Amino acid sequence: MEPRKRPEYVLEVLADPTCVKDVVRGILHTIFFHRYFPSMRPSCLEVLDLTLPVVADPELETLIETRVGQLVRQLSSTSSPSGGSRGELAVRFFEKHRRKAGGLGGWLTGTAKSEEEVCWEVWKLKITLTTPRTETGRSHLGL
């Protein structure tokens, strides 16, 4: 039997430098909201006139803030006056599977069962910074 291929989703994001942090935060919170399994009371985040769900978990919020901050710093350091700076962020979801060691080796060493992390879903965000040159361009970006 062939192992099942994990789903991979690619989101291409075009954002103005002034709002890229909020846009990426909103996307990440939405992804985690739909993949967060414990019971919780959702919160909301307003991004570009959209209300997005947020998982109100301090550890997750800190992780998102850290990663988004790193991405924004990277984009800022490589940006040109005309825009066009690019960055990528990946979110991978893992689950632990019990793995049995084969043969006598595992039985003799006491490591007959161990755990391995298996990725079951990947989300890739490909972010491009752009600066609109006209008012029409600004309105297309929702600014």
Short mmCIF file of N, CA, C and O in Angstrom, two decimals:
data_model
loop_
_atom_site.label_atom_id
_atom_site.label_comp_id
_atom_site.label_asym_id
_atom_site.label_seq_id
_atom_site.Cartn_x
_atom_site.Cartn_y
_atom_site.Cartn_z
N MET A 1 0.84 -1.18 0.00
CA MET A 1 0.00 0.00 0.00
C MET A 1 0.89 1.24 0.00
O MET A 1 1.84 1.34 0.75
N GLU A 2 0.57 2.19 -0.83
CA GLU A 2 1.34 3.41 -0.97
C GLU A 2 0.97 4.41 0.13
O GLU A 2 -0.22 4.58 0.43
N PRO A 3 1.96 5.06 0.76
CA PRO A 3 1.62 6.04 1.80
C PRO A 3 0.83 7.21 1.22
O PRO A 3 1.07 7.63 0.09
N ARG A 4 -0.10 7.70 2.01
CA ARG A 4 -0.95 8.81 1.56
C ARG A 4 -0.15 10.10 1.50
O ARG A 4 0.58 10.42 2.42
N LYS A 5 -0.27 10.83 0.41
CA LYS A 5 0.44 12.09 0.25
C LYS A 5 -0.25 13.16 1.08
O LYS A 5 -1.47 13.29 1.03
N ARG A 6 0.53 13.91 1.84
CA ARG A 6 -0.07 14.95 2.67
C ARG A 6 -0.49 16.13 1.80
O ARG A 6 0.16 16.46 0.81
N PRO A 7 -1.60 16.78 2.14
CA PRO A 7 -2.04 17.93 1.37
C PRO A 7 -1.10 19.12 1.60
O PRO A 7 -0.60 19.32 2.71
N GLU A 8 -0.88 19.89 0.55
CA GLU A 8 -0.05 21.09 0.63
C GLU A 8 -0.82 22.22 -0.03
O GLU A 8 -1.22 22.12 -1.19
N TYR A 9 -1.02 23.29 0.72
CA TYR A 9 -1.77 24.45 0.24
C TYR A 9 -0.80 25.62 0.08
O TYR A 9 -0.01 25.89 0.97
N VAL A 10 -0.89 26.30 -1.04
CA VAL A 10 -0.03 27.45 -1.31
C VAL A 10 -0.91 28.68 -1.45
O VAL A 10 -1.83 28.70 -2.28
N LEU A 11 -0.63 29.69 -0.62
CA LEU A 11 -1.35 30.95 -0.69
C LEU A 11 -0.38 32.03 -1.15
O LEU A 11 0.63 32.26 -0.49
N GLU A 12 -0.69 32.66 -2.26
CA GLU A 12 0.15 33.75 -2.74
C GLU A 12 -0.48 35.06 -2.28
O GLU A 12 -1.63 35.33 -2.58
N VAL A 13 0.31 35.84 -1.54
CA VAL A 13 -0.17 37.06 -0.91
C VAL A 13 0.56 38.25 -1.50
O VAL A 13 1.78 38.28 -1.53
N LEU A 14 -0.21 39.23 -1.95
CA LEU A 14 0.33 40.49 -2.45
C LEU A 14 -0.09 41.55 -1.45
O LEU A 14 -1.29 41.74 -1.22
N ALA A 15 0.86 42.22 -0.81
CA ALA A 15 0.51 43.16 0.25
C ALA A 15 1.38 44.40 0.21
O ALA A 15 2.53 44.37 -0.21
N ASP A 16 0.80 45.49 0.67
CA ASP A 16 1.50 46.75 0.85
C ASP A 16 2.37 46.64 2.10
O ASP A 16 1.96 46.01 3.08
N PRO A 17 3.56 47.25 2.10
CA PRO A 17 4.42 47.16 3.28
C PRO A 17 3.77 47.67 4.57
O PRO A 17 4.10 47.20 5.66
N THR A 18 2.81 48.59 4.46
CA THR A 18 2.19 49.14 5.66
C THR A 18 1.22 48.16 6.33
O THR A 18 0.90 48.32 7.51
N CYS A 19 0.74 47.16 5.58
CA CYS A 19 -0.25 46.26 6.18
C CYS A 19 0.17 44.79 6.12
O CYS A 19 -0.61 43.93 6.52
N VAL A 20 1.37 44.50 5.65
CA VAL A 20 1.77 43.10 5.48
C VAL A 20 1.75 42.34 6.82
O VAL A 20 1.34 41.19 6.86
N LYS A 21 2.15 42.99 7.89
CA LYS A 21 2.16 42.31 9.20
C LYS A 21 0.75 41.86 9.60
O LYS A 21 0.55 40.72 10.00
N ASP A 22 -0.22 42.76 9.47
CA ASP A 22 -1.60 42.41 9.83
C ASP A 22 -2.19 41.35 8.92
O ASP A 22 -2.90 40.46 9.37
N VAL A 23 -1.88 41.42 7.63
CA VAL A 23 -2.40 40.45 6.68
C VAL A 23 -1.87 39.05 6.98
O VAL A 23 -2.64 38.08 7.05
N VAL A 24 -0.56 38.94 7.19
CA VAL A 24 0.03 37.62 7.47
C VAL A 24 -0.46 37.09 8.82
O VAL A 24 -0.79 35.91 8.94
N ARG A 25 -0.54 37.96 9.83
CA ARG A 25 -1.09 37.54 11.13
C ARG A 25 -2.51 37.00 10.97
O ARG A 25 -2.86 35.96 11.53
N GLY A 26 -3.33 37.70 10.19
CA GLY A 26 -4.71 37.27 9.98
C GLY A 26 -4.80 35.91 9.30
O GLY A 26 -5.60 35.06 9.69
N ILE A 27 -3.96 35.69 8.30
CA ILE A 27 -3.96 34.41 7.59
C ILE A 27 -3.53 33.29 8.53
O ILE A 27 -4.15 32.22 8.59
N LEU A 28 -2.44 33.51 9.28
CA LEU A 28 -1.95 32.47 10.19
C LEU A 28 -2.97 32.15 11.28
O LEU A 28 -3.21 30.98 11.59
N HIS A 29 -3.59 33.17 11.84
CA HIS A 29 -4.61 32.92 12.87
C HIS A 29 -5.79 32.13 12.29
O HIS A 29 -6.33 31.25 12.96
N THR A 30 -6.16 32.42 11.06
CA THR A 30 -7.27 31.69 10.43
C THR A 30 -6.90 30.23 10.22
O THR A 30 -7.71 29.33 10.49
N ILE A 31 -5.68 29.97 9.75
CA ILE A 31 -5.24 28.59 9.56
C ILE A 31 -5.26 27.84 10.89
O ILE A 31 -5.82 26.74 11.00
N PHE A 32 -4.68 28.44 11.92
CA PHE A 32 -4.63 27.77 13.22
C PHE A 32 -6.02 27.63 13.83
O PHE A 32 -6.31 26.62 14.49
N PHE A 33 -6.90 28.58 13.61
CA PHE A 33 -8.25 28.48 14.14
C PHE A 33 -8.95 27.22 13.62
O PHE A 33 -9.64 26.52 14.35
N HIS A 34 -8.74 26.91 12.35
CA HIS A 34 -9.40 25.75 11.75
C HIS A 34 -8.66 24.44 12.03
O HIS A 34 -9.18 23.37 11.70
N ARG A 35 -7.49 24.51 12.62
CA ARG A 35 -6.72 23.29 12.93
C ARG A 35 -6.49 23.10 14.43
O ARG A 35 -5.80 22.19 14.84
N TYR A 36 -7.06 23.96 15.24
CA TYR A 36 -6.86 23.91 16.69
C TYR A 36 -7.93 23.02 17.29
O TYR A 36 -9.12 23.28 17.15
N PHE A 37 -7.53 21.93 17.94
CA PHE A 37 -8.49 20.92 18.36
C PHE A 37 -9.07 21.08 19.77
O PHE A 37 -10.20 20.68 19.99
N PRO A 38 -8.34 21.62 20.74
CA PRO A 38 -8.96 21.76 22.07
C PRO A 38 -10.15 22.72 22.03
O PRO A 38 -10.23 23.60 21.18
N SER A 39 -11.05 22.56 22.98
CA SER A 39 -12.19 23.48 23.03
C SER A 39 -11.67 24.85 23.48
O SER A 39 -10.77 24.96 24.30
N MET A 40 -12.25 25.89 22.92
CA MET A 40 -11.81 27.24 23.24
C MET A 40 -12.89 28.23 22.86
O MET A 40 -13.82 27.91 22.13
N ARG A 41 -12.74 29.43 23.35
CA ARG A 41 -13.64 30.52 23.01
C ARG A 41 -12.91 31.40 22.00
O ARG A 41 -11.88 31.98 22.31
N PRO A 42 -13.42 31.50 20.78
CA PRO A 42 -12.72 32.26 19.74
C PRO A 42 -12.76 33.77 19.98
O PRO A 42 -13.67 34.28 20.62
N SER A 43 -11.77 34.43 19.46
CA SER A 43 -11.73 35.88 19.44
C SER A 43 -11.74 36.32 17.99
O SER A 43 -11.75 35.49 17.08
N CYS A 44 -11.71 37.63 17.76
CA CYS A 44 -11.74 38.15 16.40
C CYS A 44 -10.59 39.12 16.16
O CYS A 44 -10.10 39.75 17.09
N LEU A 45 -10.21 39.23 14.90
CA LEU A 45 -9.17 40.14 14.47
C LEU A 45 -9.69 40.85 13.22
O LEU A 45 -10.18 40.20 12.30
N GLU A 46 -9.61 42.17 13.20
CA GLU A 46 -10.04 42.95 12.05
C GLU A 46 -8.85 43.23 11.16
O GLU A 46 -7.87 43.82 11.60
N VAL A 47 -8.91 42.79 9.90
CA VAL A 47 -7.84 43.03 8.93
C VAL A 47 -8.47 43.47 7.62
O VAL A 47 -9.25 42.71 7.03
N LEU A 48 -8.16 44.68 7.18
CA LEU A 48 -8.66 45.21 5.90
C LEU A 48 -10.17 45.02 5.76
O LEU A 48 -10.65 44.49 4.77
N ASP A 49 -10.90 45.44 6.75
CA ASP A 49 -12.37 45.36 6.74
C ASP A 49 -12.91 43.93 6.75
O ASP A 49 -14.05 43.69 6.35
N LEU A 50 -12.10 42.97 7.16
CA LEU A 50 -12.54 41.59 7.32
C LEU A 50 -12.43 41.20 8.79
O LEU A 50 -11.49 41.58 9.47
N THR A 51 -13.39 40.44 9.26
CA THR A 51 -13.32 39.91 10.62
C THR A 51 -12.86 38.47 10.52
O THR A 51 -13.51 37.64 9.90
N LEU A 52 -11.70 38.20 11.13
CA LEU A 52 -11.10 36.87 11.06
C LEU A 52 -11.07 36.23 12.44
O LEU A 52 -10.92 36.92 13.45
N PRO A 53 -11.19 34.89 12.50
CA PRO A 53 -11.14 34.21 13.79
C PRO A 53 -9.72 34.13 14.33
O PRO A 53 -8.75 34.05 13.58
N VAL A 54 -9.62 34.15 15.66
CA VAL A 54 -8.32 34.08 16.34
C VAL A 54 -8.42 33.05 17.46
O VAL A 54 -9.41 33.00 18.19
N VAL A 55 -7.39 32.23 17.59
CA VAL A 55 -7.29 31.32 18.73
C VAL A 55 -6.66 32.12 19.86
O VAL A 55 -5.53 32.58 19.74
N ALA A 56 -7.39 32.29 20.94
CA ALA A 56 -6.90 33.09 22.06
C ALA A 56 -6.04 32.23 22.98
O ALA A 56 -6.41 31.89 24.09
N ASP A 57 -4.87 31.87 22.48
CA ASP A 57 -3.91 31.07 23.23
C ASP A 57 -2.60 31.86 23.29
O ASP A 57 -2.00 32.11 22.23
N PRO A 58 -2.16 32.27 24.48
CA PRO A 58 -0.96 33.11 24.58
C PRO A 58 0.28 32.51 23.92
O PRO A 58 1.05 33.22 23.28
N GLU A 59 0.48 31.21 24.06
CA GLU A 59 1.65 30.57 23.47
C GLU A 59 1.60 30.63 21.94
O GLU A 59 2.60 30.95 21.28
N LEU A 60 0.44 30.37 21.37
CA LEU A 60 0.28 30.43 19.92
C LEU A 60 0.41 31.87 19.41
O LEU A 60 1.06 32.12 18.40
N GLU A 61 -0.18 32.81 20.14
CA GLU A 61 -0.07 34.21 19.74
C GLU A 61 1.38 34.69 19.75
O GLU A 61 1.81 35.40 18.84
N THR A 62 2.15 34.27 20.75
CA THR A 62 3.56 34.63 20.82
C THR A 62 4.33 34.04 19.65
O THR A 62 5.16 34.71 19.03
N LEU A 63 4.05 32.78 19.33
CA LEU A 63 4.71 32.13 18.20
C LEU A 63 4.40 32.85 16.89
O LEU A 63 5.30 33.13 16.09
N ILE A 64 3.13 33.19 16.67
CA ILE A 64 2.74 33.90 15.45
C ILE A 64 3.41 35.26 15.39
O ILE A 64 3.97 35.65 14.36
N GLU A 65 3.39 36.01 16.49
CA GLU A 65 4.02 37.33 16.51
C GLU A 65 5.52 37.25 16.20
O GLU A 65 6.06 38.06 15.46
N THR A 66 6.19 36.24 16.77
CA THR A 66 7.62 36.07 16.53
C THR A 66 7.91 35.78 15.08
O THR A 66 8.77 36.41 14.46
N ARG A 67 7.20 34.84 14.50
CA ARG A 67 7.43 34.45 13.10
C ARG A 67 7.07 35.58 12.13
O ARG A 67 7.77 35.81 11.15
N VAL A 68 5.98 36.27 12.39
CA VAL A 68 5.58 37.38 11.52
C VAL A 68 6.62 38.51 11.63
O VAL A 68 6.99 39.10 10.62
N GLY A 69 7.09 38.77 12.83
CA GLY A 69 8.13 39.80 13.02
C GLY A 69 9.39 39.46 12.25
O GLY A 69 10.00 40.33 11.60
N GLN A 70 9.81 38.19 12.29
CA GLN A 70 10.99 37.76 11.53
C GLN A 70 10.77 37.94 10.03
O GLN A 70 11.67 38.41 9.31
N LEU A 71 9.60 37.58 9.55
CA LEU A 71 9.29 37.71 8.13
C LEU A 71 9.31 39.18 7.71
O LEU A 71 9.89 39.53 6.68
N VAL A 72 8.69 40.05 8.49
CA VAL A 72 8.63 41.47 8.16
C VAL A 72 10.03 42.07 8.14
O VAL A 72 10.37 42.85 7.25
N ARG A 73 10.88 41.69 9.11
CA ARG A 73 12.27 42.18 9.12
C ARG A 73 13.01 41.71 7.87
O ARG A 73 13.76 42.47 7.25
N GLN A 74 12.80 40.46 7.48
CA GLN A 74 13.45 39.93 6.28
C GLN A 74 12.97 40.69 5.04
O GLN A 74 13.77 41.08 4.19
N LEU A 75 11.67 40.91 4.94
CA LEU A 75 11.12 41.62 3.79
C LEU A 75 11.62 43.07 3.75
O LEU A 75 11.93 43.59 2.68
N SER A 76 11.71 43.70 4.91
CA SER A 76 12.18 45.09 4.98
C SER A 76 13.64 45.21 4.58
O SER A 76 14.04 46.19 3.95
N SER A 77 14.45 44.24 4.96
CA SER A 77 15.88 44.32 4.67
C SER A 77 16.20 44.06 3.21
O SER A 77 17.23 44.48 2.71
N THR A 78 15.29 43.40 2.49
CA THR A 78 15.54 43.08 1.09
C THR A 78 14.68 43.89 0.14
O THR A 78 14.70 43.65 -1.06
N SER A 79 13.91 44.85 0.66
CA SER A 79 12.98 45.58 -0.22
C SER A 79 13.71 46.65 -1.02
O SER A 79 14.72 47.20 -0.59
N SER A 80 13.16 46.92 -2.18
CA SER A 80 13.67 47.98 -3.03
C SER A 80 12.63 49.10 -3.08
O SER A 80 11.48 48.89 -2.70
N PRO A 81 13.00 50.30 -3.52
CA PRO A 81 12.03 51.40 -3.55
C PRO A 81 10.78 51.09 -4.38
O PRO A 81 9.71 51.57 -4.09
N SER A 82 10.92 50.27 -5.40
CA SER A 82 9.76 49.93 -6.23
C SER A 82 8.96 48.76 -5.68
O SER A 82 7.97 48.36 -6.26
N GLY A 83 9.38 48.22 -4.55
CA GLY A 83 8.68 47.07 -3.97
C GLY A 83 9.17 45.78 -4.58
O GLY A 83 10.26 45.70 -5.11
N GLY A 84 8.36 44.75 -4.52
CA GLY A 84 8.71 43.48 -5.13
C GLY A 84 9.51 42.56 -4.25
O GLY A 84 9.94 41.50 -4.69
N SER A 85 9.71 42.90 -2.99
CA SER A 85 10.41 42.03 -2.07
C SER A 85 9.55 40.80 -1.81
O SER A 85 8.33 40.89 -1.69
N ARG A 86 10.20 39.63 -1.72
CA ARG A 86 9.45 38.38 -1.54
C ARG A 86 9.94 37.61 -0.32
O ARG A 86 11.12 37.64 0.00
N GLY A 87 9.02 36.88 0.29
CA GLY A 87 9.35 36.02 1.40
C GLY A 87 8.38 34.85 1.44
O GLY A 87 7.33 34.87 0.78
N GLU A 88 8.75 33.84 2.19
CA GLU A 88 7.90 32.66 2.28
C GLU A 88 7.86 32.19 3.73
O GLU A 88 8.84 32.24 4.44
N LEU A 89 6.71 31.70 4.11
CA LEU A 89 6.49 31.18 5.45
C LEU A 89 5.71 29.88 5.30
O LEU A 89 4.76 29.82 4.52
N ALA A 90 6.14 28.84 6.01
CA ALA A 90 5.45 27.55 5.93
C ALA A 90 4.94 27.15 7.30
O ALA A 90 5.63 27.35 8.31
N VAL A 91 3.76 26.59 7.32
CA VAL A 91 3.17 26.04 8.54
C VAL A 91 2.97 24.56 8.29
O VAL A 91 2.31 24.17 7.33
N ARG A 92 3.56 23.75 9.15
CA ARG A 92 3.43 22.30 9.02
C ARG A 92 2.77 21.74 10.27
O ARG A 92 3.14 22.09 11.38
N PHE A 93 1.82 20.85 10.07
CA PHE A 93 1.13 20.20 11.18
C PHE A 93 1.62 18.76 11.27
O PHE A 93 1.65 18.04 10.28
N PHE A 94 1.97 18.37 12.49
CA PHE A 94 2.50 17.03 12.74
C PHE A 94 1.63 16.30 13.75
O PHE A 94 0.98 16.92 14.59
N GLU A 95 1.68 14.98 13.67
CA GLU A 95 1.09 14.13 14.71
C GLU A 95 2.09 13.04 15.03
O GLU A 95 2.93 12.69 14.20
N LYS A 96 2.00 12.53 16.25
CA LYS A 96 2.92 11.49 16.67
C LYS A 96 2.33 10.12 16.36
O LYS A 96 1.17 9.87 16.63
N HIS A 97 3.16 9.28 15.78
CA HIS A 97 2.78 7.90 15.47
C HIS A 97 3.70 6.98 16.26
O HIS A 97 4.89 7.24 16.37
N ARG A 98 3.13 5.92 16.77
CA ARG A 98 3.96 4.91 17.44
C ARG A 98 4.59 4.04 16.37
O ARG A 98 3.93 3.60 15.44
N ARG A 99 5.86 3.84 16.52
CA ARG A 99 6.60 3.04 15.55
C ARG A 99 7.19 1.85 16.29
O ARG A 99 7.78 1.99 17.36
N LYS A 100 7.04 0.68 15.71
CA LYS A 100 7.60 -0.53 16.32
C LYS A 100 8.93 -0.84 15.64
O LYS A 100 9.02 -0.85 14.42
N ALA A 101 9.93 -1.08 16.47
CA ALA A 101 11.23 -1.48 15.93
C ALA A 101 11.15 -2.94 15.54
O ALA A 101 10.59 -3.76 16.25
N GLY A 102 11.72 -3.28 14.42
CA GLY A 102 11.65 -4.65 13.96
C GLY A 102 12.78 -5.51 14.51
O GLY A 102 13.82 -5.01 14.93
N GLY A 103 12.59 -6.80 14.55
CA GLY A 103 13.63 -7.75 14.95
C GLY A 103 13.90 -7.77 16.43
O GLY A 103 13.20 -7.18 17.23
N LEU A 104 14.96 -8.45 16.80
CA LEU A 104 15.33 -8.60 18.20
C LEU A 104 16.00 -7.35 18.74
O LEU A 104 16.06 -7.17 19.95
N GLY A 105 16.53 -6.50 17.88
CA GLY A 105 17.26 -5.32 18.33
C GLY A 105 16.44 -4.47 19.28
O GLY A 105 16.89 -4.06 20.33
N GLY A 106 15.20 -4.20 18.93
CA GLY A 106 14.35 -3.40 19.77
C GLY A 106 13.98 -4.11 21.05
O GLY A 106 13.91 -3.52 22.12
N TRP A 107 13.77 -5.40 20.97
CA TRP A 107 13.40 -6.17 22.15
C TRP A 107 14.56 -6.23 23.14
O TRP A 107 14.37 -6.09 24.33
N LEU A 108 15.77 -6.42 22.64
CA LEU A 108 16.94 -6.53 23.52
C LEU A 108 17.32 -5.20 24.16
O LEU A 108 17.77 -5.16 25.30
N THR A 109 17.14 -4.10 23.44
CA THR A 109 17.55 -2.80 23.97
C THR A 109 16.43 -2.08 24.69
O THR A 109 16.65 -1.02 25.25
N GLY A 110 15.25 -2.64 24.66
CA GLY A 110 14.12 -2.01 25.34
C GLY A 110 13.51 -0.86 24.55
O GLY A 110 12.77 -0.06 25.10
N THR A 111 13.84 -0.74 23.29
CA THR A 111 13.30 0.33 22.46
C THR A 111 12.37 -0.24 21.39
O THR A 111 12.41 0.17 20.25
N ALA A 112 11.54 -1.17 21.80
CA ALA A 112 10.66 -1.83 20.83
C ALA A 112 9.64 -0.85 20.26
O ALA A 112 9.22 -1.00 19.13
N LYS A 113 9.23 0.15 21.03
CA LYS A 113 8.26 1.12 20.55
C LYS A 113 8.84 2.51 20.73
O LYS A 113 9.41 2.83 21.77
N SER A 114 8.72 3.31 19.72
CA SER A 114 9.13 4.70 19.82
C SER A 114 8.14 5.54 19.05
O SER A 114 7.25 5.01 18.38
N GLU A 115 8.28 6.83 19.15
CA GLU A 115 7.37 7.72 18.44
C GLU A 115 8.11 8.45 17.34
O GLU A 115 9.29 8.75 17.47
N GLU A 116 7.39 8.72 16.28
CA GLU A 116 7.93 9.54 15.21
C GLU A 116 6.87 10.58 14.87
O GLU A 116 5.68 10.34 14.99
N GLU A 117 7.33 11.75 14.47
CA GLU A 117 6.40 12.80 14.07
C GLU A 117 6.20 12.72 12.56
O GLU A 117 7.15 12.67 11.80
N VAL A 118 4.93 12.70 12.17
CA VAL A 118 4.58 12.59 10.77
C VAL A 118 3.79 13.84 10.38
O VAL A 118 2.80 14.19 11.02
N CYS A 119 4.26 14.51 9.34
CA CYS A 119 3.58 15.72 8.85
C CYS A 119 2.31 15.31 8.11
O CYS A 119 2.34 14.46 7.23
N TRP A 120 1.18 15.92 8.47
CA TRP A 120 -0.08 15.56 7.81
C TRP A 120 -0.67 16.70 6.99
O TRP A 120 -1.63 16.50 6.22
N GLU A 121 -0.10 17.92 7.10
CA GLU A 121 -0.60 19.03 6.29
C GLU A 121 0.42 20.16 6.28
O GLU A 121 1.08 20.41 7.27
N VAL A 122 0.54 20.83 5.11
CA VAL A 122 1.48 21.94 4.96
C VAL A 122 0.75 23.12 4.32
O VAL A 122 0.00 22.95 3.35
N TRP A 123 0.98 24.31 4.88
CA TRP A 123 0.48 25.56 4.32
C TRP A 123 1.69 26.43 4.01
O TRP A 123 2.52 26.67 4.88
N LYS A 124 1.80 26.89 2.77
CA LYS A 124 2.89 27.79 2.38
C LYS A 124 2.31 29.15 2.01
O LYS A 124 1.40 29.24 1.19
N LEU A 125 2.85 30.18 2.63
CA LEU A 125 2.47 31.55 2.30
C LEU A 125 3.63 32.16 1.52
O LEU A 125 4.75 32.22 2.02
N LYS A 126 3.36 32.57 0.30
CA LYS A 126 4.35 33.25 -0.53
C LYS A 126 3.95 34.72 -0.58
O LYS A 126 2.96 35.07 -1.22
N ILE A 127 4.72 35.56 0.11
CA ILE A 127 4.37 36.96 0.28
C ILE A 127 5.21 37.82 -0.65
O ILE A 127 6.43 37.67 -0.70
N THR A 128 4.54 38.72 -1.36
CA THR A 128 5.22 39.70 -2.20
C THR A 128 4.79 41.08 -1.75
O THR A 128 3.59 41.37 -1.68
N LEU A 129 5.77 41.93 -1.43
CA LEU A 129 5.47 43.32 -1.07
C LEU A 129 5.36 44.13 -2.34
O LEU A 129 6.16 43.99 -3.26
N THR A 130 4.37 44.97 -2.38
CA THR A 130 4.19 45.86 -3.51
C THR A 130 3.69 47.20 -3.02
O THR A 130 2.94 47.27 -2.05
N THR A 131 4.14 48.25 -3.66
CA THR A 131 3.69 49.60 -3.32
C THR A 131 2.88 50.12 -4.49
O THR A 131 3.42 50.31 -5.58
N PRO A 132 1.58 50.33 -4.30
CA PRO A 132 0.76 50.83 -5.39
C PRO A 132 1.18 52.25 -5.78
O PRO A 132 1.51 53.05 -4.92
N ARG A 133 1.18 52.51 -7.07
CA ARG A 133 1.63 53.82 -7.56
C ARG A 133 0.47 54.78 -7.79
O ARG A 133 0.68 55.98 -7.91
N THR A 134 -0.75 54.27 -7.86
CA THR A 134 -1.90 55.12 -8.10
C THR A 134 -2.95 54.85 -7.03
O THR A 134 -2.90 53.86 -6.31
N GLU A 135 -3.92 55.73 -6.96
CA GLU A 135 -5.03 55.55 -6.01
C GLU A 135 -5.85 54.32 -6.37
O GLU A 135 -6.34 53.61 -5.51
N THR A 136 -5.96 54.02 -7.66
CA THR A 136 -6.68 52.82 -8.10
C THR A 136 -5.97 51.57 -7.61
O THR A 136 -6.61 50.63 -7.13
N GLY A 137 -4.65 51.58 -7.69
CA GLY A 137 -3.85 50.45 -7.19
C GLY A 137 -4.02 50.26 -5.70
O GLY A 137 -4.12 49.15 -5.20
N ARG A 138 -4.10 51.37 -4.96
CA ARG A 138 -4.32 51.30 -3.51
C ARG A 138 -5.68 50.69 -3.19
O ARG A 138 -5.81 49.91 -2.27
N SER A 139 -6.68 51.05 -3.99
CA SER A 139 -8.02 50.53 -3.71
C SER A 139 -8.10 49.03 -4.02
O SER A 139 -8.83 48.29 -3.38
N HIS A 140 -7.31 48.54 -5.00
CA HIS A 140 -7.29 47.11 -5.29
C HIS A 140 -6.68 46.31 -4.16
O HIS A 140 -7.02 45.16 -3.94
N LEU A 141 -5.75 46.92 -3.40
CA LEU A 141 -5.13 46.25 -2.26
C LEU A 141 -5.96 46.42 -1.00
O LEU A 141 -5.62 45.91 0.05
N GLY A 142 -7.04 47.16 -1.08
CA GLY A 142 -7.91 47.34 0.09
C GLY A 142 -7.42 48.41 1.04
O GLY A 142 -7.78 48.42 2.20
N LEU A 143 -6.56 49.32 0.57
CA LEU A 143 -6.00 50.35 1.45
C LEU A 143 -6.82 51.62 1.43
O LEU A 143 -7.42 52.05 0.59
#
